[in-house]
PDB file of N, CA and C in Angstrom:
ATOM      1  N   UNK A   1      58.080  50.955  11.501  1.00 75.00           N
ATOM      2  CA  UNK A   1      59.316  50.226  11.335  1.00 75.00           C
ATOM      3  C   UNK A   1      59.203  49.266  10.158  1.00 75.00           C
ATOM      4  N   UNK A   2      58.102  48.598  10.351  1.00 90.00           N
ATOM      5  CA  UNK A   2      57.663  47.684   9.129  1.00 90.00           C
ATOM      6  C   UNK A   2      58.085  46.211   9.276  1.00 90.00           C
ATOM      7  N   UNK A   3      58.325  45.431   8.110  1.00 95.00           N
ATOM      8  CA  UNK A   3      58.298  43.859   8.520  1.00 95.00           C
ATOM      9  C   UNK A   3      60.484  43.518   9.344  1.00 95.00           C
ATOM     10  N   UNK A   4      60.236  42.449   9.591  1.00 97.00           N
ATOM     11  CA  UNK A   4      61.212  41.719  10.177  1.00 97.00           C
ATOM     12  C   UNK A   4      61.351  40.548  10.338  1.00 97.00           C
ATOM     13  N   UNK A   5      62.439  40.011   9.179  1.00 98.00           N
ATOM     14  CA  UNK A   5      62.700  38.474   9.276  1.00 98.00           C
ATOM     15  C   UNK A   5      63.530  37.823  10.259  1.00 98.00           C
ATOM     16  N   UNK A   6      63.073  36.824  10.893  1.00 97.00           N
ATOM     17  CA  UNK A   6      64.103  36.222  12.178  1.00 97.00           C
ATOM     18  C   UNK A   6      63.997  34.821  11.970  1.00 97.00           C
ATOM     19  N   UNK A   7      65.187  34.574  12.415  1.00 98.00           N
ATOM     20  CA  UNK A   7      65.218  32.572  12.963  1.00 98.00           C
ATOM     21  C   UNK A   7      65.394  31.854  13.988  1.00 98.00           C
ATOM     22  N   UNK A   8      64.662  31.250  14.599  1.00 97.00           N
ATOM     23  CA  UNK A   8      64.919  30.544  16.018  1.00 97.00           C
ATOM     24  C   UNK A   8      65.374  29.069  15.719  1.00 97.00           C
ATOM     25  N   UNK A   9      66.628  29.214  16.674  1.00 97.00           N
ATOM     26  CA  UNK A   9      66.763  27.307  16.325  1.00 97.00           C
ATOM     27  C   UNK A   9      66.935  27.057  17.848  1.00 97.00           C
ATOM     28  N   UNK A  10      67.735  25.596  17.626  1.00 94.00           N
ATOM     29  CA  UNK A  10      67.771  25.283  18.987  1.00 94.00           C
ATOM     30  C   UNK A  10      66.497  25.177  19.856  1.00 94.00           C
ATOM     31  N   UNK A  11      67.214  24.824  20.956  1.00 93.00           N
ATOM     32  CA  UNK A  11      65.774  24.954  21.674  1.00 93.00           C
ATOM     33  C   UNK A  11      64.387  25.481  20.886  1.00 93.00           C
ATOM     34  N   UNK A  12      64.706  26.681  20.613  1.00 95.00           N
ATOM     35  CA  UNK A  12      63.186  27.633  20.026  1.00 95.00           C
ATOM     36  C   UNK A  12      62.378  27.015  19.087  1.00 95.00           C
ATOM     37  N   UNK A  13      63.615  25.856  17.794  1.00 94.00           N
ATOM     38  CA  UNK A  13      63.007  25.339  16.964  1.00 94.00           C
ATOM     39  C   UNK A  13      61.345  25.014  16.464  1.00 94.00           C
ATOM     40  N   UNK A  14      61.029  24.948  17.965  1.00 93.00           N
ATOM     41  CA  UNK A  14      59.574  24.123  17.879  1.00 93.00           C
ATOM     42  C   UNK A  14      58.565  26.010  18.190  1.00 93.00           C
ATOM     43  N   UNK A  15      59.151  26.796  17.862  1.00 94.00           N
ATOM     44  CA  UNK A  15      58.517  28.227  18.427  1.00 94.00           C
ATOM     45  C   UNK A  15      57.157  28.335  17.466  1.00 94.00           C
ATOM     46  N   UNK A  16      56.071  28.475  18.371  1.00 93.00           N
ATOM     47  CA  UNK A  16      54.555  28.691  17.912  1.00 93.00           C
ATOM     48  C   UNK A  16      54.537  30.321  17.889  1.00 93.00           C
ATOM     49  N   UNK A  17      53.974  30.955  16.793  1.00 93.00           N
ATOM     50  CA  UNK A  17      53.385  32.703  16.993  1.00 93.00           C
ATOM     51  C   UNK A  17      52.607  32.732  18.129  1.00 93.00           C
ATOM     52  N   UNK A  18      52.409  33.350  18.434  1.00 92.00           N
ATOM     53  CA  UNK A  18      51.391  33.691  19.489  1.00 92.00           C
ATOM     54  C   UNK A  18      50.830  35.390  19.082  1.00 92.00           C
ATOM     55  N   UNK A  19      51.780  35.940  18.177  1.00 92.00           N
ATOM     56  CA  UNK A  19      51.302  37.196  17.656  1.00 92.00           C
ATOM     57  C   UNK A  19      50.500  37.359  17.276  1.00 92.00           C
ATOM     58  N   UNK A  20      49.727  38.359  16.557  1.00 94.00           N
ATOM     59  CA  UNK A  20      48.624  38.214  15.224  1.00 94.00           C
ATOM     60  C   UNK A  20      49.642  39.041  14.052  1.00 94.00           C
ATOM     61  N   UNK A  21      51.097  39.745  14.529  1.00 95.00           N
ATOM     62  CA  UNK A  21      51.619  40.065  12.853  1.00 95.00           C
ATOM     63  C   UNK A  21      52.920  39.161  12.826  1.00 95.00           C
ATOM     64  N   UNK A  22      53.061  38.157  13.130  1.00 96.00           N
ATOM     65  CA  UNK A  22      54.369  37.022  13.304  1.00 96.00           C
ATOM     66  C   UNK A  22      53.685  36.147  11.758  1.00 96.00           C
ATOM     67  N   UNK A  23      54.195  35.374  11.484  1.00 97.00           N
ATOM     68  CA  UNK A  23      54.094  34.517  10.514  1.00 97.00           C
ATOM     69  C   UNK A  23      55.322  33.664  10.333  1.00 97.00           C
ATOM     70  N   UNK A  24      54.848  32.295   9.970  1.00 97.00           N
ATOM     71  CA  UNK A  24      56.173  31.092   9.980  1.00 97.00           C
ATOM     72  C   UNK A  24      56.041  31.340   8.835  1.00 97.00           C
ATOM     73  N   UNK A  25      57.368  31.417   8.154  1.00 97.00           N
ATOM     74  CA  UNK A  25      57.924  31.419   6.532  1.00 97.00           C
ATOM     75  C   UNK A  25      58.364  30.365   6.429  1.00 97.00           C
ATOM     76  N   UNK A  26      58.996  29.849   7.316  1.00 97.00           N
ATOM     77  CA  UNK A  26      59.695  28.338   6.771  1.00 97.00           C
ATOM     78  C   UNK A  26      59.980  27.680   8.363  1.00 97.00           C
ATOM     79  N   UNK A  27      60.015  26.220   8.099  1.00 95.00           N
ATOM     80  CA  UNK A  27      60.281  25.313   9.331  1.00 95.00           C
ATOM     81  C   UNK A  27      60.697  24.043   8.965  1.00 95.00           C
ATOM     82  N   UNK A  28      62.140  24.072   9.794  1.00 95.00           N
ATOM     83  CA  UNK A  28      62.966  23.016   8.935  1.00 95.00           C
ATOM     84  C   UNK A  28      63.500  22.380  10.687  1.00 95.00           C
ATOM     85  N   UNK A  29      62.657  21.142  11.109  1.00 88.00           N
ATOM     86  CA  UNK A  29      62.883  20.250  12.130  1.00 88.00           C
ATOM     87  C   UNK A  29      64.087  19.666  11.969  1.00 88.00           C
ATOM     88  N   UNK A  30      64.816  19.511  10.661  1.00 92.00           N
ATOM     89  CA  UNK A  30      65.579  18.341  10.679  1.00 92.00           C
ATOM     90  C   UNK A  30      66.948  19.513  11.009  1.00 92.00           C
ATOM     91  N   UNK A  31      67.152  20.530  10.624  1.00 94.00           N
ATOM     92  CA  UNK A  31      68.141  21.551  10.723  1.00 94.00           C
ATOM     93  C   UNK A  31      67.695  22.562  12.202  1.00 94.00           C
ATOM     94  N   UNK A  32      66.512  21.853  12.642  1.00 95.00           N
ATOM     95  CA  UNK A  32      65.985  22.503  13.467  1.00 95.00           C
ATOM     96  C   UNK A  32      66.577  23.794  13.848  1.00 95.00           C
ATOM     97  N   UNK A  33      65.234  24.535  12.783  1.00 97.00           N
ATOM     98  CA  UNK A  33      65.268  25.947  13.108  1.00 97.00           C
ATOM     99  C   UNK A  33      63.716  26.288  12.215  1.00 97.00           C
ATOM    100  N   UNK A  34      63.176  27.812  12.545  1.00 97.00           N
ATOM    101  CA  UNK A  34      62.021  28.145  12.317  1.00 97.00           C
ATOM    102  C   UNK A  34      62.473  29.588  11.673  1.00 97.00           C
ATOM    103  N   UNK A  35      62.098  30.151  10.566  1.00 98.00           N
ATOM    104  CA  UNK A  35      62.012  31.463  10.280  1.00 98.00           C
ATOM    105  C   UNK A  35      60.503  32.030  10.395  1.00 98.00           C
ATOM    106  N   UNK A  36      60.617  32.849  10.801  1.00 98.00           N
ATOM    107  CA  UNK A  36      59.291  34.140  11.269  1.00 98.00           C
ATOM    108  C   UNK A  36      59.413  35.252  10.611  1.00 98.00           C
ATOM    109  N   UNK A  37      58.364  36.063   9.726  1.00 98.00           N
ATOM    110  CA  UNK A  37      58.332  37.056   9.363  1.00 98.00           C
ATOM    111  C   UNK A  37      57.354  38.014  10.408  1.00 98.00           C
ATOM    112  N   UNK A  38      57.702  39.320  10.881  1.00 97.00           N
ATOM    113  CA  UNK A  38      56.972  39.791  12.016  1.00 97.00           C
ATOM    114  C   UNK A  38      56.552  41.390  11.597  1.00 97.00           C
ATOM    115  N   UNK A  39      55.524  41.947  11.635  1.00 96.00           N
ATOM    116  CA  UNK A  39      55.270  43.293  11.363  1.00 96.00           C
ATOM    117  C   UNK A  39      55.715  44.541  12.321  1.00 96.00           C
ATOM    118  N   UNK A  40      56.521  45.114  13.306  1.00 93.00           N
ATOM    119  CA  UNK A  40      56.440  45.635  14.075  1.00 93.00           C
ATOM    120  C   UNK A  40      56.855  46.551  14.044  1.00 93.00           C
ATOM    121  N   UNK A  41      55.765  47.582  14.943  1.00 91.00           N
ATOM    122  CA  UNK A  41      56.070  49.378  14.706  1.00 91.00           C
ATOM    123  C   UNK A  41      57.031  49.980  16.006  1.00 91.00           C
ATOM    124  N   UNK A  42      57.334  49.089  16.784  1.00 89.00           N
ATOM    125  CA  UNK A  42      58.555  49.968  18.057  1.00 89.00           C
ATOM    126  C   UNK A  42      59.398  48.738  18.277  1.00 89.00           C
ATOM    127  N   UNK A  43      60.580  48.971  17.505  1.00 89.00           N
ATOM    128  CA  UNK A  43      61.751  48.490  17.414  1.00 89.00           C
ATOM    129  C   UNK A  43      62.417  48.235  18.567  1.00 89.00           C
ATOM    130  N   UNK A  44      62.497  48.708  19.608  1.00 92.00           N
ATOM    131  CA  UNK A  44      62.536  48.593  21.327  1.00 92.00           C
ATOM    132  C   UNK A  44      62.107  47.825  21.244  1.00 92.00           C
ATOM    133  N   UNK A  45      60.916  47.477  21.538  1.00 92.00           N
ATOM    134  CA  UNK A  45      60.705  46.561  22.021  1.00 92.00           C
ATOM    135  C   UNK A  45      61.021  44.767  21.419  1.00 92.00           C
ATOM    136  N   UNK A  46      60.712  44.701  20.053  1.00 94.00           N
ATOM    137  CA  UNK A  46      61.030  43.565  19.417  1.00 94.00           C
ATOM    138  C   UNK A  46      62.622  43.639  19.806  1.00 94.00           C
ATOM    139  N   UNK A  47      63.486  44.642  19.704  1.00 95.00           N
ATOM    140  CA  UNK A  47      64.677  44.151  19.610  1.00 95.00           C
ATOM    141  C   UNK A  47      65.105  43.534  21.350  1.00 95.00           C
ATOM    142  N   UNK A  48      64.387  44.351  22.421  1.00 95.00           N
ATOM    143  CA  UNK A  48      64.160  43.250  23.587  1.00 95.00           C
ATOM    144  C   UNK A  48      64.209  42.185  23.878  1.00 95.00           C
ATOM    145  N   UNK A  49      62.861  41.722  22.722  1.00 93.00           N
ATOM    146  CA  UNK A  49      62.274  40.232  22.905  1.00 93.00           C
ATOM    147  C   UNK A  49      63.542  39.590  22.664  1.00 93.00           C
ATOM    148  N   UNK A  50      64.219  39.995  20.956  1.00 96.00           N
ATOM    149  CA  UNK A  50      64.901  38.783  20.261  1.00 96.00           C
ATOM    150  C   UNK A  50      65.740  38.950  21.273  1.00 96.00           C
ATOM    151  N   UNK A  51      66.593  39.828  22.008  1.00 95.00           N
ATOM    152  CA  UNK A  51      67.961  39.731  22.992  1.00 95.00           C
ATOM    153  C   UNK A  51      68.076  38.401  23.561  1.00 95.00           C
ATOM    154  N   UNK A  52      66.416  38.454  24.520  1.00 95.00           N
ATOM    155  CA  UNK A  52      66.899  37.474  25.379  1.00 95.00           C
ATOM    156  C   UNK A  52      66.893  35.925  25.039  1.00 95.00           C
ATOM    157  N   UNK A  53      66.559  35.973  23.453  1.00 95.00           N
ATOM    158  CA  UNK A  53      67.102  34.503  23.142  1.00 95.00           C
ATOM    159  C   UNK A  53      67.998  34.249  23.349  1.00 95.00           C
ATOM    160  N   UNK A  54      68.773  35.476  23.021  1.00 93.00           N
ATOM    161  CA  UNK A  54      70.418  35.005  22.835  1.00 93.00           C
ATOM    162  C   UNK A  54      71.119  34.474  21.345  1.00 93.00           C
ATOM    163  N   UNK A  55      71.751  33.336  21.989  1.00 93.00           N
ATOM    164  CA  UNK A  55      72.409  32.497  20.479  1.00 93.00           C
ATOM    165  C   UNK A  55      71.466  31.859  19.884  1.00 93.00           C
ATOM    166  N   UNK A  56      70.390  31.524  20.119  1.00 96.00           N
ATOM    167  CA  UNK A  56      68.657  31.117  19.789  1.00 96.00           C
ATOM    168  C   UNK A  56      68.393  31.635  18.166  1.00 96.00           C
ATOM    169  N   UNK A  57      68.670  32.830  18.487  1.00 97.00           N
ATOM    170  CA  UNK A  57      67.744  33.986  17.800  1.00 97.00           C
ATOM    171  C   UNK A  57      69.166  34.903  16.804  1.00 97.00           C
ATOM    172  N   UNK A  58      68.360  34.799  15.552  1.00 97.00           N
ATOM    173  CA  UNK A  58      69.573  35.763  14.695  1.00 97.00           C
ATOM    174  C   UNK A  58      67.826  36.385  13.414  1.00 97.00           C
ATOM    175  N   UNK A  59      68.355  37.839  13.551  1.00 97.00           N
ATOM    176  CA  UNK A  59      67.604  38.404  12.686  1.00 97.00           C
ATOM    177  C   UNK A  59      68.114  38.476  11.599  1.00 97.00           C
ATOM    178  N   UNK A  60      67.364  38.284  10.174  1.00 97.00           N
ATOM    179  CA  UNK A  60      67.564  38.258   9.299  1.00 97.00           C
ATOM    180  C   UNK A  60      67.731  39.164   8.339  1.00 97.00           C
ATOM    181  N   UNK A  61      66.855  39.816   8.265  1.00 97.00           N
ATOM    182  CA  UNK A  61      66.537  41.145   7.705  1.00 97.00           C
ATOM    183  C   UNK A  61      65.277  42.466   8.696  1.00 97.00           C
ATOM    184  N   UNK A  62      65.498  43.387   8.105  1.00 96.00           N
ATOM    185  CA  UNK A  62      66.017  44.103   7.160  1.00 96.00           C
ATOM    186  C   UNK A  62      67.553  44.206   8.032  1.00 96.00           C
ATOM    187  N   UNK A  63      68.472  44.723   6.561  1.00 96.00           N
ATOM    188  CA  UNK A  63      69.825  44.708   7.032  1.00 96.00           C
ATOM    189  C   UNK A  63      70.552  45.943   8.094  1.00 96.00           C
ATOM    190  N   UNK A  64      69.490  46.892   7.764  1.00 95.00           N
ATOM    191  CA  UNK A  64      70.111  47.888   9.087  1.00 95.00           C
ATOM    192  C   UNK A  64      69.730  47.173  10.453  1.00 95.00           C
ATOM    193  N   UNK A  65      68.580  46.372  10.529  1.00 96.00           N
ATOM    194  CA  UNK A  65      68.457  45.858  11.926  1.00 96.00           C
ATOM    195  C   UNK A  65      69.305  44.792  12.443  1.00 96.00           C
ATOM    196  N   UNK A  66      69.743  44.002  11.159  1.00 96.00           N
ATOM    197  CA  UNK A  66      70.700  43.582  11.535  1.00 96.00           C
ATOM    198  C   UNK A  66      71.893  43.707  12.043  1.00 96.00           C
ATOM    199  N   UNK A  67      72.336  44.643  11.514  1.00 96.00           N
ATOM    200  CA  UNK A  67      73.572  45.667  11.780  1.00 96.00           C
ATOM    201  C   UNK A  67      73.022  46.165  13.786  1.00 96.00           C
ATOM    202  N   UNK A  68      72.150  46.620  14.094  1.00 95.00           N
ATOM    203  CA  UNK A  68      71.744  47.112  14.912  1.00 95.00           C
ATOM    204  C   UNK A  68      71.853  45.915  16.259  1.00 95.00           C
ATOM    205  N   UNK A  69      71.331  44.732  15.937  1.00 96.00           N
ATOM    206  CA  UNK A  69      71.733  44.154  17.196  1.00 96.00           C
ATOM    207  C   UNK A  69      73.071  43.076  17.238  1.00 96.00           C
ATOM    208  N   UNK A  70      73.692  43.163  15.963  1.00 95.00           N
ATOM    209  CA  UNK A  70      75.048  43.033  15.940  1.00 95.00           C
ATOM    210  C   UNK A  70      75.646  44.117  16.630  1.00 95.00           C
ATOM    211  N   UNK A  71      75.754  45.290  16.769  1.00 94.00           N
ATOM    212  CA  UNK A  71      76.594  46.028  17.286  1.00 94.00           C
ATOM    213  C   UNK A  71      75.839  45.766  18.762  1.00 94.00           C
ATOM    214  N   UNK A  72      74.981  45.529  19.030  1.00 93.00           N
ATOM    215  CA  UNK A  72      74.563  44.997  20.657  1.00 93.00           C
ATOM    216  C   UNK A  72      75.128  44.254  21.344  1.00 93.00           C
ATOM    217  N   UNK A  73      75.278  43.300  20.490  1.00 91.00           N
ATOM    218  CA  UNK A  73      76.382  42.088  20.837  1.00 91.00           C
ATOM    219  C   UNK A  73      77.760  42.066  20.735  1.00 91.00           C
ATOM    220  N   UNK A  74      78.232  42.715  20.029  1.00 90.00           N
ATOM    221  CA  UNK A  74      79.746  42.698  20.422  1.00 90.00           C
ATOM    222  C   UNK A  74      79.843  44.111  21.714  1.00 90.00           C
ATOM    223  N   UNK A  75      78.878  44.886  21.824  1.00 89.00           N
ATOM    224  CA  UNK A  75      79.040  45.499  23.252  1.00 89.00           C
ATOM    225  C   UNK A  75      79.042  44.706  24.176  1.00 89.00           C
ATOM    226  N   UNK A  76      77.906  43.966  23.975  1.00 86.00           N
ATOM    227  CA  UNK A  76      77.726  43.335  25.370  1.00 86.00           C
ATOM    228  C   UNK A  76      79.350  42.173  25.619  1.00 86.00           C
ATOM    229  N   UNK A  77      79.561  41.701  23.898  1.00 83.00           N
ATOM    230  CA  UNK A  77      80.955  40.617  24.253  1.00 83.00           C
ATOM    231  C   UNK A  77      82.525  41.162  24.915  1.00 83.00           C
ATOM    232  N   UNK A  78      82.003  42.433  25.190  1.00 82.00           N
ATOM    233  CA  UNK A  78      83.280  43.098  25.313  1.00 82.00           C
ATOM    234  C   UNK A  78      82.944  43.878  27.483  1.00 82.00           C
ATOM    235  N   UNK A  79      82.182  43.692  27.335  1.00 78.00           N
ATOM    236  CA  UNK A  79      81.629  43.916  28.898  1.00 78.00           C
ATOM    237  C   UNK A  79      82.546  42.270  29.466  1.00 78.00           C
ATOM    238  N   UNK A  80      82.696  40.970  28.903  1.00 74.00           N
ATOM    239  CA  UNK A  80      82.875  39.741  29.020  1.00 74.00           C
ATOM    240  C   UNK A  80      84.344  39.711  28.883  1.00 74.00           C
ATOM    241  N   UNK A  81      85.241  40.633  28.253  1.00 72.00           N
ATOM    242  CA  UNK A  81      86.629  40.441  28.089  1.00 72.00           C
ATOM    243  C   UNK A  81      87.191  40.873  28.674  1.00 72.00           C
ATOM    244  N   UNK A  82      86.813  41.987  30.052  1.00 64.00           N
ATOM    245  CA  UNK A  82      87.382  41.962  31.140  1.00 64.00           C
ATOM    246  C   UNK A  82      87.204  41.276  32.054  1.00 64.00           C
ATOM    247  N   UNK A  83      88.172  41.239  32.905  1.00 62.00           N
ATOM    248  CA  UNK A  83      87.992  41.074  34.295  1.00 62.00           C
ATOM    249  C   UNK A  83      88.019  42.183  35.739  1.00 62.00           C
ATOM    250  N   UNK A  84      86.832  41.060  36.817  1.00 57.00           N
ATOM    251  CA  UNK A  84      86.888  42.317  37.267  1.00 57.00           C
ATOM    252  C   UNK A  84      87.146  42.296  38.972  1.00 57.00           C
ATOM    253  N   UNK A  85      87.600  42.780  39.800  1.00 54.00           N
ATOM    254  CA  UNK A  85      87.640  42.817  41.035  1.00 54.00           C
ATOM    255  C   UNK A  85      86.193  43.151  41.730  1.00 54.00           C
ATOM    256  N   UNK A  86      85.856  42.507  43.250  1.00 54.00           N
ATOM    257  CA  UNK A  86      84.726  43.090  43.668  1.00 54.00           C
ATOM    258  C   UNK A  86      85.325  43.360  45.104  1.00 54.00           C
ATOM    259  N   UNK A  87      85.354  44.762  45.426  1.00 54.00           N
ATOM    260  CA  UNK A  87      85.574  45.140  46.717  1.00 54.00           C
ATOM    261  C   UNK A  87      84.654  45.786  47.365  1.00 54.00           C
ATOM    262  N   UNK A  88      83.931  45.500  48.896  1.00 53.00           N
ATOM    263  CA  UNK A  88      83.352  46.380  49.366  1.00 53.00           C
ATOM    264  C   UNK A  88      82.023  46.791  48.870  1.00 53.00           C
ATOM    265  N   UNK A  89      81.308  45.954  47.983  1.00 54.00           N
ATOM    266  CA  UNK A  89      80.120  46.418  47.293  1.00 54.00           C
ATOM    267  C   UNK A  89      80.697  47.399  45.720  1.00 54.00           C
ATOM    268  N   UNK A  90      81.910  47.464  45.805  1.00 52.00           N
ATOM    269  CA  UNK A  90      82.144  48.714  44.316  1.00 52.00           C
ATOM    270  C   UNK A  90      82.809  47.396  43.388  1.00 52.00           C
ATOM    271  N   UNK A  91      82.667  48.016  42.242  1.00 52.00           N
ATOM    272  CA  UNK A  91      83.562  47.144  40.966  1.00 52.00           C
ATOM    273  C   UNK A  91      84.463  47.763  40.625  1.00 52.00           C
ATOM    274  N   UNK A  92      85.568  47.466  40.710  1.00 51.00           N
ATOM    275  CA  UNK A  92      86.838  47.987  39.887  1.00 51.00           C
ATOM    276  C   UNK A  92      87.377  47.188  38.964  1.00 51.00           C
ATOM    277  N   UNK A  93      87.793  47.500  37.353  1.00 51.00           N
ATOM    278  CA  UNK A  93      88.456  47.400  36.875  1.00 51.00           C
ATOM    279  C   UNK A  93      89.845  46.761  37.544  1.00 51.00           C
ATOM    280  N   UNK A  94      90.005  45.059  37.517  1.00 51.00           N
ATOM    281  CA  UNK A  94      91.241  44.983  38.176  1.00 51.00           C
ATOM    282  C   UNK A  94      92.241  43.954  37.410  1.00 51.00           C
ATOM    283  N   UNK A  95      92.635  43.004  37.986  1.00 48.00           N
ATOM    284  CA  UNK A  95      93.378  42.023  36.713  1.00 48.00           C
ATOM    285  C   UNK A  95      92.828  41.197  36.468  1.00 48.00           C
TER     286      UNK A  95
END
C-alpha cells in the first residue's frame, strides 16, 4: 500500500506512535493537532484504526485514500438521516 499521511487533533493531539512505521511529521499544541506519517501494507486494517477516531482523525494523503474513507463517511452519514421505527425486535424504515 505504502506510506500514509494523517492528523489527530482534539483529544488525540497529545497522540504518542507506538508503531515502529508511524512517524510524527509535525506537532502543533497550540492548534492542537499532530500529523503522522505511517508505512502500511493492509489498508483494512489502518483504515479501521483511523474510523474509530472519528472527527479526531482526517487522512491526508495519499489522495485515493482519502477519497476512500470519505466515501465511508458520508455512508455511514446517511445510515443517520433516517429515521427509524423499532417493532418487535425488527427495524423498519418508518417516519
Amino acid at each position: 500500500m505504502g506510506d500514509i499521511t494523517y492528523r489527530l487533533s482534539g483529544s488525540l493531539a497529545n497522540y504518542q506512535t507506538r508503531r515502529l512505521n508511524e512517524t510524527v511529521i509535525k506537532r502543533d499544541l497550540i492548534a492542537k493537532h499532530v500529523e503522522i506519517v505511517t508505512r502500511e501494507d493492509y489498508p483494512f486494517w489502518f483504515r479501521q484504526r483511523i474510523l474509530c477516531y472519528g472527527s479526531n482523525a482526517q487522512v491526508l494523503t495519499p489522495d485515493w485514500f482519502v477519497e476512500e474513507i470519505r466515501k465511508e463517511y458520508q455512508k455511514g452519514n446517511r445510515n443517520y438521516g433516517k429515521k427509524f421505527v423499532f417493532l418487535k425486535g425488527y427495524r423498519e424504515q418508518g417516519i
